[in-house]
Amino acid sequence: MKRAALFVCLFALAGPALAQAPADTGGPIGSQAERDVIAGRVGTGASCPRCDLFQIDLSYQDIANRDFSGSRVRQADLSLATADRADFRAANLSLTNFFGARLTGANLTDANLSGATLVGAYLGGARVSGAILRGANLSGAELDGAVGLTQSQLSEACGDATTTLPAGLTVPAC
C-alpha cells in the first residue's frame, strides 16, 4: 500500500514535466532512430510540427512554407537555408545556426532563439513577437522589416554596426 501511495505521489509530481512542450525542455523527445526517420521526411519536404529535430542539418535547403511550430530544433544547422514563410511558432531554436538564412515572412512568435547565430540573416517581414533572443548574435542581420521586435528583446542579444533594425531600436555590440 505504501509503495502504491509513493508511486501515485511520484507520478503526480512528474506529470507536469512530462506534459511540457519541446520549447520548454532541453531534453530529447524521441530516440535517435525516431529523430533520424523524422529528419529524412523533413529533408524530402515534409512539415513537422511538434517534432524533435535536435541537431538536424538543414543548411543550404529550401524549407519555405513548412510548419515546425512547437518543434525542438535546438543546435540545428540552418545556415544559408531559405525558410520564407516557415512557421517556427513556439519552437525551441536555441543554439541554432541561422548564418545567412533567409527568413522572409517567417513566424518566430514565442520561439526560443537563445544563443542562436543569426549573423547575416534576413528577417524581412518575419514575426518575432515574444521571441527570446537572450545571447543571440544578430551581427549583420537585417531586422529592419521584422514585425513585433522590441527593445527589451534586443537588449538581451548582440549585434554590430551592420545589423539593421527598425527605427528607434538599438542592439548592444557583441
Coordinates of C-alpha atoms in Angstrom, one line a residue:
M1 CA 0.0 0.0 0.0
K2 CA 2.8 2.4 0.9
R3 CA 4.5 1.6 -2.5
A4 CA 1.3 2.4 -4.3
A5 CA 0.9 5.7 -2.5
L6 CA 4.5 6.6 -3.2
F7 CA 4.1 5.7 -6.9
V8 CA 1.0 7.9 -7.1
C9 CA 2.8 10.8 -5.5
L10 CA 5.8 10.5 -7.8
F11 CA 3.6 10.3 -10.9
A12 CA 1.6 13.4 -9.8
L13 CA 4.9 15.3 -9.4
A14 CA 6.3 14.1 -12.7
G15 CA 3.1 14.7 -14.7
P16 CA 3.6 18.4 -15.4
A17 CA 7.2 17.8 -16.5
L18 CA 6.1 15.1 -18.9
A19 CA 3.5 17.4 -20.4
Q20 CA 5.9 20.2 -21.2
A21 CA 6.3 21.4 -24.8
P22 CA 9.6 20.8 -26.6
A23 CA 10.4 24.6 -26.3
D24 CA 10.3 24.2 -22.6
T25 CA 12.5 21.2 -22.3
G26 CA 16.1 20.8 -23.2
G27 CA 16.0 17.0 -23.5
P28 CA 15.2 14.7 -26.3
I29 CA 11.6 13.8 -27.1
G30 CA 12.3 10.6 -29.0
S31 CA 15.1 8.2 -29.7
Q32 CA 17.9 8.9 -32.1
A33 CA 16.3 6.4 -34.6
E34 CA 13.0 8.2 -34.4
R35 CA 14.7 11.5 -35.0
D36 CA 16.6 10.1 -38.0
V37 CA 13.3 9.0 -39.6
I38 CA 11.8 12.4 -39.0
A39 CA 14.9 14.2 -40.3
G40 CA 14.6 12.1 -43.5
R41 CA 11.0 13.2 -44.0
V42 CA 11.9 16.8 -43.4
G43 CA 14.8 16.5 -45.9
T44 CA 12.3 15.5 -48.6
G45 CA 9.9 18.3 -48.0
A46 CA 7.6 17.4 -45.1
S47 CA 6.4 19.8 -42.4
C48 CA 6.9 18.6 -38.9
P49 CA 5.0 20.5 -36.1
R50 CA 6.0 19.5 -32.5
C51 CA 8.8 17.3 -33.8
D52 CA 12.2 16.5 -32.2
L53 CA 14.7 17.8 -34.8
F54 CA 17.6 18.2 -32.4
Q55 CA 20.8 18.9 -34.3
I56 CA 19.2 18.5 -37.7
D57 CA 21.2 19.7 -40.7
L58 CA 19.1 21.8 -43.0
S59 CA 21.9 24.0 -44.3
Y60 CA 21.5 25.2 -47.9
Q61 CA 18.0 23.7 -48.0
D62 CA 14.7 25.3 -49.1
I63 CA 12.3 24.8 -46.2
A64 CA 9.9 27.6 -47.2
N65 CA 6.3 27.4 -46.2
R66 CA 6.8 24.5 -43.8
D67 CA 5.4 24.1 -40.3
F68 CA 7.9 23.5 -37.5
S69 CA 5.7 25.1 -34.8
G70 CA 6.4 23.8 -31.3
S71 CA 9.3 21.7 -32.5
R72 CA 12.6 21.2 -30.9
V73 CA 15.2 22.4 -33.5
R74 CA 17.9 23.0 -30.9
Q75 CA 21.5 23.1 -32.0
A76 CA 20.5 22.7 -35.6
D77 CA 22.3 24.0 -38.7
L78 CA 20.1 26.2 -40.9
S79 CA 22.9 28.2 -42.3
L80 CA 22.1 29.6 -45.8
A81 CA 18.7 28.0 -45.6
T82 CA 15.7 29.5 -47.3
A83 CA 12.9 29.5 -44.7
D84 CA 10.5 32.1 -46.2
R85 CA 7.1 31.9 -44.5
A86 CA 8.2 28.9 -42.4
D87 CA 6.3 28.6 -39.1
F88 CA 8.5 28.3 -36.1
R89 CA 5.9 29.5 -33.6
A90 CA 6.9 28.4 -30.0
A91 CA 9.8 26.3 -31.4
N92 CA 13.0 25.7 -29.4
L93 CA 15.6 27.1 -31.8
S94 CA 18.2 27.7 -29.1
L95 CA 21.8 27.5 -30.2
T96 CA 20.8 27.1 -33.8
N97 CA 23.0 28.4 -36.6
F98 CA 21.0 30.6 -39.0
F99 CA 24.1 32.1 -40.6
G100 CA 23.0 33.9 -43.8
A101 CA 19.5 32.3 -43.7
R102 CA 16.6 33.9 -45.4
L103 CA 13.5 34.1 -43.1
T104 CA 11.3 36.4 -45.1
G105 CA 7.8 36.4 -43.5
A106 CA 8.7 33.5 -41.2
N107 CA 6.7 33.2 -38.0
L108 CA 9.1 33.2 -35.0
T109 CA 6.4 34.3 -32.5
D110 CA 7.3 33.0 -29.0
A111 CA 10.3 31.0 -30.4
N112 CA 13.3 30.4 -28.2
L113 CA 16.3 31.8 -30.1
S114 CA 18.6 31.9 -27.0
G115 CA 22.2 31.7 -28.1
A116 CA 21.3 31.4 -31.8
T117 CA 23.6 32.7 -34.5
L118 CA 21.6 34.9 -36.9
V119 CA 24.8 36.5 -38.4
G120 CA 23.8 37.9 -41.9
A121 CA 20.3 36.5 -41.7
Y122 CA 17.4 38.3 -43.5
L123 CA 14.2 38.6 -41.5
G124 CA 12.1 41.0 -43.6
G125 CA 8.5 40.6 -42.6
A126 CA 9.3 37.9 -40.0
R127 CA 7.1 37.9 -36.9
V128 CA 9.2 37.9 -33.8
S129 CA 6.7 39.0 -31.0
G130 CA 7.6 37.2 -27.8
A131 CA 10.7 35.5 -29.3
I132 CA 13.5 35.0 -26.8
L133 CA 16.8 36.5 -28.1
R134 CA 18.9 36.1 -25.0
G135 CA 22.5 35.7 -26.1
A136 CA 21.6 35.6 -29.8
N137 CA 24.2 37.0 -32.2
L138 CA 22.5 39.4 -34.7
S139 CA 25.6 40.8 -36.3
G140 CA 24.9 41.8 -39.9
A141 CA 21.3 40.6 -39.6
E142 CA 18.6 42.5 -41.5
L143 CA 15.9 43.1 -38.9
D144 CA 14.5 46.5 -40.1
G145 CA 11.4 44.8 -41.6
A146 CA 10.8 42.4 -38.6
V147 CA 7.4 42.7 -37.1
G148 CA 6.9 42.9 -33.3
L149 CA 10.6 43.3 -32.4
T150 CA 11.1 45.2 -29.1
Q151 CA 14.0 47.0 -27.4
S152 CA 13.8 44.5 -24.5
Q153 CA 14.4 41.6 -26.8
L154 CA 17.3 43.3 -28.5
S155 CA 18.8 44.3 -25.1
E156 CA 19.4 40.6 -24.4
A157 CA 21.1 40.0 -27.8
C158 CA 24.1 41.5 -29.5
G159 CA 24.9 42.8 -33.0
D160 CA 27.3 45.1 -34.8
A161 CA 27.3 48.2 -37.0
T162 CA 26.0 46.3 -39.9
T163 CA 22.9 45.0 -38.1
T164 CA 19.8 46.8 -39.5
L165 CA 17.0 47.5 -37.1
P166 CA 13.6 49.2 -37.1
A167 CA 13.8 52.9 -36.4
G168 CA 14.5 53.8 -32.7
L169 CA 15.8 50.4 -31.7
T170 CA 19.4 49.5 -30.8
V171 CA 21.3 46.4 -30.0
P172 CA 24.4 46.1 -27.8
A173 CA 27.7 45.3 -29.5
C174 CA 28.9 41.7 -29.5

